[in-house]
């Protein structure tokens, strides 16, 4: 929903909080739902979280009703949607407990491919619903303004109700050990029919858990930076209008989504031959190459967007463009208020596209390998809380990434921003190399299964 259309006092700064509210809500909820899933049937936190998501989307559809302070209602709705999304930790812990070590990577890759498909179809459905228009229709009996902004939220609420029915009627829980032997069949129908989980000997390598969380944070952080920087970077470097930047980058992100699905399918084959750790390491190297490709070189400089001194029009020093009040034509180019525009070489379109392709290969490989390896390090013990902390780590990265890039890029330019990102990825590569021998499956560490690859 257009925030400014609902509350005139909402500015770009507040919009940043609205965007961050989702990740903050998920960061809080993930450990809580994970803890719940450790002690009760997983369908309970799943149904509860999806119900919260349904209520949040309906709440979002009615934020226009209050006579004032609509922006705070939108903030709350967004935070509740993120809180409901904390069920990712429950889903990952279920997949980890229901698969053997050999099945784990394939199952996690399939789950990630489904997420990537949703990433593609979500914006496509939203675009299709835009034909309803801004005015839309008024459903007076329920005080609903059905338009292009409320329709996607209501559709999401309908999908949520379907998911609740699927969880209640279809989901049947079970747990296997790392060899794939059934150790629990949980439907919680009667205590005498439930097989008690045998005590698993051996402690979890907490240091390996910490390293895995750090790596996952870095991986989500750099992708959040990549998503955030796309629009302002292309507007500055290629003199695109905001409309062009949104359109072209939307097409690029959709292409990366399809590319990710292919990568997830390839990861299942490659990891079976070489192991999880080499794939994770290779993914980080490819991501490093992708950001290194974005470093500006040469003597070609971007088109400068000079301030109109006659009309005392200033260029906004922010990632969100604000058109001049006394001009109907949107200025293009790199704003002169960003002093680095005058001495930093431009990034060529070929560099940008090549970088997109490389990051589109490296990020999904790193993403699925990081939490697959994490689940194997944890072993057959209940993983809900640990998966909750991992999800919270990723949510924190998605919150801090945009803040980091908005400050560094705006003030210092792409050379500093991407050099720092390359440095962060390089540190992650060194950390993975140094801790390589400790990032192994629980059963391998305790000598119950011999590691075949990697």
Tab-separated table of C-alpha atoms in Angstrom:
chain	number	residue	atom	x	y	z
A	1	UNK	CA	0.000	0.000	0.000
A	2	UNK	CA	1.257	3.498	-0.799
A	3	UNK	CA	2.284	4.793	2.617
A	4	UNK	CA	2.186	8.482	1.652
A	5	UNK	CA	-1.337	8.030	0.307
A	6	UNK	CA	-2.509	6.868	3.741
A	7	UNK	CA	-0.642	9.358	5.949
A	8	UNK	CA	0.835	12.659	4.743
A	9	UNK	CA	3.271	12.715	7.683
A	10	UNK	CA	4.990	9.535	6.511
A	11	UNK	CA	8.415	10.238	4.977
A	12	UNK	CA	11.225	8.157	3.517
A	13	UNK	CA	12.806	7.717	6.943
A	14	UNK	CA	9.610	6.239	8.375
A	15	UNK	CA	9.273	4.029	5.289
A	16	UNK	CA	12.637	2.544	6.250
A	17	UNK	CA	11.204	1.557	9.624
A	18	UNK	CA	8.175	0.005	7.922
A	19	UNK	CA	10.472	-2.104	5.730
A	20	UNK	CA	12.650	-3.076	8.715
A	21	UNK	CA	9.630	-3.987	10.872
A	22	UNK	CA	9.192	-7.274	8.999
A	23	UNK	CA	12.717	-8.477	9.747
A	24	UNK	CA	12.549	-7.255	13.344
A	25	UNK	CA	9.264	-9.119	13.888
A	26	UNK	CA	10.733	-12.295	12.414
A	27	UNK	CA	13.883	-11.909	14.518
A	28	UNK	CA	11.826	-11.803	17.724
A	29	UNK	CA	9.438	-14.610	16.760
A	30	UNK	CA	11.859	-17.198	15.356
A	31	UNK	CA	13.430	-18.393	18.661
A	32	UNK	CA	9.995	-18.396	20.347
A	33	UNK	CA	8.362	-20.578	17.699
A	34	UNK	CA	11.480	-22.753	17.637
A	35	UNK	CA	11.272	-23.315	21.403
A	36	UNK	CA	7.579	-24.130	21.098
A	37	UNK	CA	8.266	-26.712	18.370
A	38	UNK	CA	10.835	-28.457	20.571
A	39	UNK	CA	8.232	-29.349	23.199
A	40	UNK	CA	4.960	-29.636	21.310
A	41	UNK	CA	3.759	-30.908	17.909
A	42	UNK	CA	5.068	-28.605	15.201
A	43	UNK	CA	1.602	-28.120	13.756
A	44	UNK	CA	0.746	-25.955	16.803
A	45	UNK	CA	3.327	-23.172	16.210
A	46	UNK	CA	2.752	-23.482	12.457
A	47	UNK	CA	-1.014	-22.945	12.741
A	48	UNK	CA	-0.514	-20.131	15.262
A	49	UNK	CA	2.087	-18.317	13.144
A	50	UNK	CA	0.064	-18.621	9.931
A	51	UNK	CA	-3.040	-17.361	11.765
A	52	UNK	CA	-1.052	-14.315	12.961
A	53	UNK	CA	-0.006	-13.739	9.349
A	54	UNK	CA	-3.645	-13.922	8.177
A	55	UNK	CA	-4.775	-11.437	10.852
A	56	UNK	CA	-1.843	-9.116	10.007
A	57	UNK	CA	-2.747	-9.051	6.319
A	58	UNK	CA	-6.392	-8.287	7.091
A	59	UNK	CA	-5.236	-5.574	9.516
A	60	UNK	CA	-3.034	-4.176	6.724
A	61	UNK	CA	-6.091	-3.977	4.447
A	62	UNK	CA	-7.896	-1.721	6.927
A	63	UNK	CA	-5.115	0.725	7.865
A	64	UNK	CA	-6.928	3.485	5.959
A	65	UNK	CA	-9.894	3.423	8.385
A	66	UNK	CA	-8.450	5.268	11.431
A	67	UNK	CA	-8.824	9.047	11.069
A	68	UNK	CA	-5.146	9.708	11.893
A	69	UNK	CA	-1.748	8.105	12.528
A	70	UNK	CA	-2.312	5.506	9.788
A	71	UNK	CA	1.431	5.052	9.386
A	72	UNK	CA	1.734	3.496	12.838
A	73	UNK	CA	-1.001	1.002	12.038
A	74	UNK	CA	0.879	0.064	8.881
A	75	UNK	CA	4.058	-0.328	10.944
A	76	UNK	CA	2.265	-2.681	13.357
A	77	UNK	CA	0.745	-4.691	10.510
A	78	UNK	CA	4.142	-5.098	8.877
A	79	UNK	CA	5.723	-6.171	12.163
A	80	UNK	CA	2.956	-8.762	12.708
A	81	UNK	CA	3.491	-10.176	9.201
A	82	UNK	CA	7.180	-10.576	10.073
A	83	UNK	CA	6.295	-12.147	13.436
A	84	UNK	CA	4.185	-14.744	11.630
A	85	UNK	CA	7.098	-15.418	9.269
A	86	UNK	CA	9.089	-16.688	12.263
A	87	UNK	CA	7.720	-20.134	11.382
A	88	UNK	CA	10.623	-20.568	8.946
A	89	UNK	CA	12.618	-21.869	11.922
A	90	UNK	CA	9.929	-24.501	12.611
A	91	UNK	CA	9.861	-25.626	8.981
A	92	UNK	CA	13.647	-25.971	8.789
A	93	UNK	CA	13.811	-27.883	12.066
A	94	UNK	CA	11.083	-30.230	10.824
A	95	UNK	CA	12.927	-30.937	7.559
A	96	UNK	CA	16.149	-31.491	9.510
A	97	UNK	CA	14.464	-33.991	11.834
A	98	UNK	CA	12.581	-35.818	9.101
A	99	UNK	CA	15.545	-36.515	6.799
A	100	UNK	CA	18.752	-38.519	6.971
A	101	UNK	CA	22.116	-36.916	6.284
A	102	UNK	CA	22.015	-38.147	2.677
A	103	UNK	CA	18.508	-36.765	2.129
A	104	UNK	CA	19.042	-33.471	3.967
A	105	UNK	CA	20.724	-31.383	1.256
A	106	UNK	CA	18.189	-32.379	-1.402
A	107	UNK	CA	15.238	-31.659	0.881
A	108	UNK	CA	16.621	-28.261	1.917
A	109	UNK	CA	17.351	-27.416	-1.730
A	110	UNK	CA	13.778	-28.318	-2.720
A	111	UNK	CA	12.441	-26.093	0.061
A	112	UNK	CA	14.644	-23.211	-1.084
A	113	UNK	CA	13.510	-23.713	-4.689
A	114	UNK	CA	9.894	-23.354	-3.540
A	115	UNK	CA	10.825	-20.136	-1.724
A	116	UNK	CA	12.492	-18.833	-4.885
A	117	UNK	CA	9.358	-19.682	-6.876
A	118	UNK	CA	7.300	-17.682	-4.382
A	119	UNK	CA	9.788	-14.835	-4.752
A	120	UNK	CA	9.022	-14.815	-8.486
A	121	UNK	CA	5.250	-15.365	-8.360
A	122	UNK	CA	4.586	-12.885	-5.533
A	123	UNK	CA	5.499	-9.725	-7.490
A	124	UNK	CA	3.865	-11.202	-10.598
A	125	UNK	CA	0.544	-11.638	-8.760
A	126	UNK	CA	0.842	-8.147	-7.319
A	127	UNK	CA	1.417	-6.746	-10.804
A	128	UNK	CA	-1.607	-8.661	-12.113
A	129	UNK	CA	-3.804	-7.247	-9.326
A	130	UNK	CA	-2.757	-3.696	-10.192
A	131	UNK	CA	-5.423	-3.710	-12.930
A	132	UNK	CA	-7.977	-3.143	-10.148
A	133	UNK	CA	-6.631	0.405	-9.847
A	134	UNK	CA	-6.129	2.778	-6.939
A	135	UNK	CA	-9.829	3.520	-6.442
A	136	UNK	CA	-11.068	-0.039	-6.903
A	137	UNK	CA	-14.364	-0.965	-5.279
A	138	UNK	CA	-15.989	-0.246	-1.937
A	139	UNK	CA	-17.487	-3.227	-0.115
A	140	UNK	CA	-19.664	-1.264	2.291
A	141	UNK	CA	-20.999	-4.213	4.245
A	142	UNK	CA	-17.530	-4.923	5.666
A	143	UNK	CA	-16.135	-1.359	5.316
A	144	UNK	CA	-13.474	-2.577	2.904
A	145	UNK	CA	-11.810	-0.540	0.182
A	146	UNK	CA	-10.833	-3.229	-2.345
A	147	UNK	CA	-8.111	-1.821	-4.592
A	148	UNK	CA	-4.639	-2.549	-5.991
A	149	UNK	CA	-3.086	-2.030	-2.539
A	150	UNK	CA	-5.451	-4.127	-0.414
A	151	UNK	CA	-6.011	-6.962	-2.912
A	152	UNK	CA	-2.516	-8.569	-2.506
A	153	UNK	CA	-2.880	-8.549	1.290
A	154	UNK	CA	-6.315	-10.163	1.098
A	155	UNK	CA	-5.006	-12.764	-1.357
A	156	UNK	CA	-2.156	-13.528	1.076
A	157	UNK	CA	-4.737	-13.954	3.853
A	158	UNK	CA	-6.671	-16.457	1.690
A	159	UNK	CA	-3.477	-18.421	1.001
A	160	UNK	CA	-2.813	-18.413	4.743
A	161	UNK	CA	-6.206	-19.973	5.485
A	162	UNK	CA	-5.497	-22.680	2.899
A	163	UNK	CA	-2.124	-23.339	4.537
A	164	UNK	CA	-3.767	-23.716	7.952
A	165	UNK	CA	-6.107	-26.362	6.541
A	166	UNK	CA	-3.186	-28.188	4.891
A	167	UNK	CA	-1.193	-28.222	8.155
A	168	UNK	CA	-4.165	-29.533	10.161
A	169	UNK	CA	-5.413	-32.098	7.650
A	170	UNK	CA	-2.281	-33.235	5.774
A	171	UNK	CA	0.856	-32.719	7.884
A	172	UNK	CA	2.016	-35.860	9.711
A	173	UNK	CA	5.171	-35.578	11.780
A	174	UNK	CA	7.951	-38.107	12.069
A	175	UNK	CA	11.611	-38.093	13.021
A	176	UNK	CA	14.546	-40.145	11.824
A	177	UNK	CA	18.174	-40.408	12.875
A	178	UNK	CA	21.139	-39.493	10.675
A	179	UNK	CA	21.029	-42.957	9.080
A	180	UNK	CA	17.353	-42.570	8.210
A	181	UNK	CA	15.983	-44.991	10.811
A	182	UNK	CA	12.614	-44.039	12.278
A	183	UNK	CA	12.970	-42.949	15.889
A	184	UNK	CA	9.668	-41.220	16.464
A	185	UNK	CA	6.250	-41.071	14.894
A	186	UNK	CA	4.539	-38.015	16.341
A	187	UNK	CA	0.859	-37.492	15.807
A	188	UNK	CA	0.247	-37.007	19.527
A	189	UNK	CA	-2.868	-39.172	19.520
A	190	UNK	CA	-1.994	-41.139	22.622
A	191	UNK	CA	1.084	-41.417	24.786
A	192	UNK	CA	1.321	-45.185	24.568
A	193	UNK	CA	1.589	-45.026	20.759
A	194	UNK	CA	4.494	-42.561	20.848
A	195	UNK	CA	7.986	-43.945	20.781
A	196	UNK	CA	10.222	-42.080	23.194
A	197	UNK	CA	13.314	-40.524	21.577
A	198	UNK	CA	16.421	-42.296	22.801
A	199	UNK	CA	18.987	-40.095	24.511
A	200	UNK	CA	21.544	-38.935	21.982
A	201	UNK	CA	25.045	-39.156	23.374
A	202	UNK	CA	27.542	-36.404	22.675
A	203	UNK	CA	27.425	-32.636	22.856
A	204	UNK	CA	26.788	-30.204	20.017
A	205	UNK	CA	29.880	-28.295	18.910
A	206	UNK	CA	28.761	-24.853	20.098
A	207	UNK	CA	31.703	-23.113	18.438
A	208	UNK	CA	30.733	-24.613	15.066
A	209	UNK	CA	27.172	-23.415	15.714
A	210	UNK	CA	28.458	-19.876	16.354
A	211	UNK	CA	30.592	-19.895	13.196
A	212	UNK	CA	27.602	-21.131	11.169
A	213	UNK	CA	25.445	-18.282	12.494
A	214	UNK	CA	28.138	-15.748	11.580
A	215	UNK	CA	28.432	-17.145	8.048
A	216	UNK	CA	24.648	-17.118	7.614
A	217	UNK	CA	24.535	-13.507	8.839
A	218	UNK	CA	27.172	-12.496	6.275
A	219	UNK	CA	25.354	-14.299	3.450
A	220	UNK	CA	21.998	-12.643	4.204
A	221	UNK	CA	23.698	-9.296	4.849
A	222	UNK	CA	25.365	-9.132	1.441
A	223	UNK	CA	22.182	-10.105	-0.393
A	224	UNK	CA	20.205	-7.443	1.509
A	225	UNK	CA	22.859	-4.941	0.383
A	226	UNK	CA	22.561	-6.196	-3.200
A	227	UNK	CA	18.760	-5.807	-3.225
A	228	UNK	CA	18.861	-2.368	-1.601
A	229	UNK	CA	21.560	-0.853	-3.796
A	230	UNK	CA	20.134	-1.961	-7.149
A	231	UNK	CA	17.727	0.935	-7.760
A	232	UNK	CA	19.892	3.903	-6.620
A	233	UNK	CA	23.018	2.424	-8.241
A	234	UNK	CA	21.424	2.047	-11.665
A	235	UNK	CA	19.821	5.500	-11.437
A	236	UNK	CA	23.201	7.074	-10.646
A	237	UNK	CA	25.368	5.066	-13.042
A	238	UNK	CA	23.103	4.694	-16.079
A	239	UNK	CA	20.961	7.867	-15.713
A	240	UNK	CA	17.787	5.775	-15.484
A	241	UNK	CA	14.591	7.329	-14.158
A	242	UNK	CA	13.124	5.759	-11.033
A	243	UNK	CA	10.409	4.118	-13.132
A	244	UNK	CA	13.019	2.598	-15.456
A	245	UNK	CA	15.185	1.453	-12.539
A	246	UNK	CA	12.262	-0.271	-10.804
A	247	UNK	CA	11.122	-1.948	-14.025
A	248	UNK	CA	14.532	-3.136	-15.245
A	249	UNK	CA	15.709	-4.260	-11.814
A	250	UNK	CA	12.421	-6.066	-11.288
A	251	UNK	CA	13.060	-8.017	-14.486
A	252	UNK	CA	16.639	-8.730	-13.363
A	253	UNK	CA	15.497	-9.952	-9.923
A	254	UNK	CA	12.891	-12.205	-11.557
A	255	UNK	CA	15.640	-13.643	-13.795
A	256	UNK	CA	17.834	-14.190	-10.728
A	257	UNK	CA	14.901	-16.012	-9.133
A	258	UNK	CA	14.719	-18.451	-12.064
A	259	UNK	CA	18.502	-18.767	-11.971
A	260	UNK	CA	18.301	-19.611	-8.259
A	261	UNK	CA	15.911	-22.489	-8.921
A	262	UNK	CA	18.414	-23.994	-11.372
A	263	UNK	CA	21.208	-23.486	-8.829
A	264	UNK	CA	19.201	-25.267	-6.110
A	265	UNK	CA	18.706	-28.230	-8.435
A	266	UNK	CA	22.405	-28.260	-9.340
A	267	UNK	CA	23.441	-28.014	-5.679
A	268	UNK	CA	21.790	-31.361	-4.912
A	269	UNK	CA	23.943	-33.071	-7.524
A	270	UNK	CA	27.199	-31.250	-6.818
A	271	UNK	CA	27.034	-31.576	-3.019
A	272	UNK	CA	26.417	-35.325	-3.313
A	273	UNK	CA	29.743	-35.626	-5.149
A	274	UNK	CA	31.990	-33.132	-3.352
A	275	UNK	CA	30.230	-32.409	-0.042
A	276	UNK	CA	28.499	-29.409	1.517
A	277	UNK	CA	31.529	-27.417	2.658
A	278	UNK	CA	33.193	-27.141	-0.784
A	279	UNK	CA	29.895	-25.910	-2.279
A	280	UNK	CA	29.572	-23.287	0.471
A	281	UNK	CA	33.169	-22.190	-0.052
A	282	UNK	CA	32.725	-22.056	-3.820
A	283	UNK	CA	29.535	-20.012	-3.420
A	284	UNK	CA	31.323	-17.443	-1.266
A	285	UNK	CA	34.134	-17.168	-3.825
A	286	UNK	CA	31.584	-16.561	-6.609
A	287	UNK	CA	29.813	-13.901	-4.499
A	288	UNK	CA	33.180	-12.229	-3.894
A	289	UNK	CA	33.798	-12.162	-7.656
A	290	UNK	CA	30.319	-10.685	-8.174
A	291	UNK	CA	30.920	-7.729	-5.858
A	292	UNK	CA	34.508	-7.287	-7.066
A	293	UNK	CA	33.053	-6.934	-10.560
A	294	UNK	CA	31.089	-3.888	-9.343
A	295	UNK	CA	34.198	-1.901	-8.398
A	296	UNK	CA	34.414	1.181	-10.674
A	297	UNK	CA	37.433	1.407	-13.017
A	298	UNK	CA	38.581	3.450	-16.012
A	299	UNK	CA	38.086	7.078	-16.997
A	300	UNK	CA	34.410	7.089	-17.923
A	301	UNK	CA	32.361	9.080	-15.395
A	302	UNK	CA	28.616	9.100	-14.700
A	303	UNK	CA	26.298	11.827	-15.943
A	304	UNK	CA	26.052	14.479	-13.228
A	305	UNK	CA	22.638	15.692	-12.047
A	306	UNK	CA	23.410	19.325	-11.145
A	307	UNK	CA	21.292	21.270	-8.697
A	308	UNK	CA	19.137	23.993	-10.195
A	309	UNK	CA	20.674	27.006	-8.424
A	310	UNK	CA	18.325	29.508	-10.061
A	311	UNK	CA	15.243	27.910	-8.555
A	312	UNK	CA	17.182	26.928	-5.417
A	313	UNK	CA	16.292	23.310	-6.038
A	314	UNK	CA	18.479	20.848	-4.136
A	315	UNK	CA	18.983	17.184	-4.823
A	316	UNK	CA	17.952	14.857	-2.026
A	317	UNK	CA	20.934	13.135	-0.402
A	318	UNK	CA	19.157	9.848	0.068
A	319	UNK	CA	18.444	6.565	-1.648
A	320	UNK	CA	14.809	7.538	-2.144
A	321	UNK	CA	14.335	10.118	-4.901
A	322	UNK	CA	12.020	13.049	-4.152
A	323	UNK	CA	10.965	15.037	-7.240
A	324	UNK	CA	11.346	18.807	-7.213
A	325	UNK	CA	8.188	20.706	-6.438
A	326	UNK	CA	8.745	23.155	-9.278
A	327	UNK	CA	9.664	20.649	-11.968
A	328	UNK	CA	7.476	18.056	-13.672
A	329	UNK	CA	10.451	16.339	-15.319
A	330	UNK	CA	12.442	13.915	-13.208
A	331	UNK	CA	16.176	14.747	-13.351
A	332	UNK	CA	18.455	11.820	-14.107
A	333	UNK	CA	22.074	11.026	-13.436
A	334	UNK	CA	24.300	11.028	-10.362
A	335	UNK	CA	23.244	13.838	-7.946
A	336	UNK	CA	25.861	16.541	-7.553
A	337	UNK	CA	25.162	16.556	-3.809
A	338	UNK	CA	26.910	13.176	-3.756
A	339	UNK	CA	30.411	14.629	-4.189
A	340	UNK	CA	31.914	11.268	-5.140
A	341	UNK	CA	29.937	11.388	-8.422
A	342	UNK	CA	32.450	13.945	-9.734
A	343	UNK	CA	35.577	11.812	-9.322
A	344	UNK	CA	34.394	8.162	-9.196
A	345	UNK	CA	34.347	6.288	-12.550
A	346	UNK	CA	31.017	4.958	-13.738
A	347	UNK	CA	30.097	1.272	-13.557
A	348	UNK	CA	29.339	-0.113	-17.010
A	349	UNK	CA	26.116	-1.985	-17.734
A	350	UNK	CA	28.144	-5.095	-18.659
A	351	UNK	CA	29.768	-5.019	-15.202
A	352	UNK	CA	26.368	-4.762	-13.539
A	353	UNK	CA	24.782	-7.617	-15.522
A	354	UNK	CA	27.823	-9.875	-14.989
A	355	UNK	CA	27.698	-9.123	-11.280
A	356	UNK	CA	23.983	-10.006	-11.172
A	357	UNK	CA	24.665	-13.352	-12.842
A	358	UNK	CA	27.530	-14.217	-10.459
A	359	UNK	CA	25.623	-13.228	-7.320
A	360	UNK	CA	22.591	-15.094	-8.669
A	361	UNK	CA	24.725	-18.261	-8.676
A	362	UNK	CA	26.730	-17.736	-5.494
A	363	UNK	CA	24.034	-16.496	-3.121
A	364	UNK	CA	21.523	-19.384	-3.458
A	365	UNK	CA	24.344	-21.941	-3.187
A	366	UNK	CA	25.632	-20.269	-0.004
A	367	UNK	CA	22.143	-19.839	1.411
A	368	UNK	CA	20.990	-23.445	1.151
A	369	UNK	CA	24.395	-24.889	2.093
A	370	UNK	CA	24.734	-22.721	5.207
A	371	UNK	CA	21.558	-23.893	6.929
A	372	UNK	CA	21.872	-27.456	5.588
A	373	UNK	CA	25.332	-27.732	7.112
A	374	UNK	CA	24.015	-26.056	10.276
A	375	UNK	CA	21.279	-28.686	10.649
A	376	UNK	CA	23.844	-31.475	10.265
A	377	UNK	CA	26.119	-29.925	12.909
A	378	UNK	CA	23.179	-29.917	15.360
A	379	UNK	CA	22.494	-33.625	14.840
A	380	UNK	CA	19.345	-35.565	15.787
A	381	UNK	CA	18.537	-33.494	18.881
A	382	UNK	CA	15.536	-31.073	18.679
A	383	UNK	CA	16.621	-28.120	16.550
A	384	UNK	CA	13.754	-25.655	16.959
A	385	UNK	CA	15.536	-23.116	19.181
A	386	UNK	CA	18.808	-23.344	17.254
A	387	UNK	CA	16.987	-22.867	13.956
A	388	UNK	CA	15.193	-19.933	15.558
A	389	UNK	CA	18.510	-18.265	16.353
A	390	UNK	CA	19.722	-18.892	12.801
A	391	UNK	CA	16.591	-17.293	11.359
A	392	UNK	CA	16.947	-14.381	13.795
A	393	UNK	CA	20.543	-13.955	12.624
A	394	UNK	CA	19.341	-13.691	9.024
A	395	UNK	CA	16.597	-11.226	10.015
A	396	UNK	CA	19.168	-9.042	11.761
A	397	UNK	CA	21.305	-9.107	8.618
A	398	UNK	CA	18.362	-8.013	6.457
A	399	UNK	CA	17.740	-5.151	8.874
A	400	UNK	CA	21.338	-3.912	9.090
A	401	UNK	CA	22.297	-4.458	5.424
A	402	UNK	CA	20.112	-1.663	3.974
A	403	UNK	CA	21.175	0.722	6.770
A	404	UNK	CA	24.846	0.009	6.074
A	405	UNK	CA	24.666	0.464	2.322
A	406	UNK	CA	22.442	3.563	2.469
A	407	UNK	CA	25.018	5.334	4.631
A	408	UNK	CA	28.260	4.172	2.984
A	409	UNK	CA	27.073	4.380	-0.625
A	410	UNK	CA	25.448	7.795	-0.289
A	411	UNK	CA	28.379	9.390	1.529
A	412	UNK	CA	31.397	7.566	0.041
A	413	UNK	CA	30.200	6.000	-3.225
A	414	UNK	CA	30.300	2.555	-4.842
A	415	UNK	CA	34.088	2.114	-4.605
A	416	UNK	CA	34.031	2.221	-0.802
A	417	UNK	CA	30.717	0.378	-0.462
A	418	UNK	CA	31.683	-2.581	-2.650
A	419	UNK	CA	35.270	-2.679	-1.357
A	420	UNK	CA	33.919	-3.079	2.182
A	421	UNK	CA	31.509	-5.801	1.018
A	422	UNK	CA	34.382	-7.610	-0.710
A	423	UNK	CA	36.335	-7.343	2.545
A	424	UNK	CA	33.422	-8.817	4.536
A	425	UNK	CA	33.049	-11.729	2.098
A	426	UNK	CA	36.817	-12.307	2.159
A	427	UNK	CA	36.743	-12.481	5.967
A	428	UNK	CA	33.897	-15.029	5.713
A	429	UNK	CA	35.966	-17.128	3.274
A	430	UNK	CA	38.980	-17.041	5.601
A	431	UNK	CA	36.768	-17.915	8.597
A	432	UNK	CA	35.240	-20.865	6.743
A	433	UNK	CA	38.702	-22.070	5.700
A	434	UNK	CA	40.045	-21.780	9.258
A	435	UNK	CA	37.062	-23.610	10.800
A	436	UNK	CA	36.612	-26.038	7.888
A	437	UNK	CA	37.547	-29.101	9.970
A	438	UNK	CA	34.958	-28.301	12.655
A	439	UNK	CA	31.976	-27.733	10.367
A	440	UNK	CA	31.053	-31.404	10.157
A	441	UNK	CA	27.924	-33.415	10.893
A	442	UNK	CA	27.157	-34.404	14.494
A	443	UNK	CA	27.322	-38.139	13.716
A	444	UNK	CA	30.608	-37.749	11.838
A	445	UNK	CA	32.115	-35.786	14.722
A	446	UNK	CA	31.179	-38.523	17.203
A	447	UNK	CA	32.368	-41.326	14.938
A	448	UNK	CA	28.980	-42.913	14.213
A	449	UNK	CA	29.113	-42.220	10.477
A	450	UNK	CA	32.157	-41.796	8.274
A	451	UNK	CA	32.227	-38.702	6.097
A	452	UNK	CA	32.285	-39.826	2.485
A	453	UNK	CA	32.801	-36.491	0.724
A	454	UNK	CA	33.944	-32.961	1.374
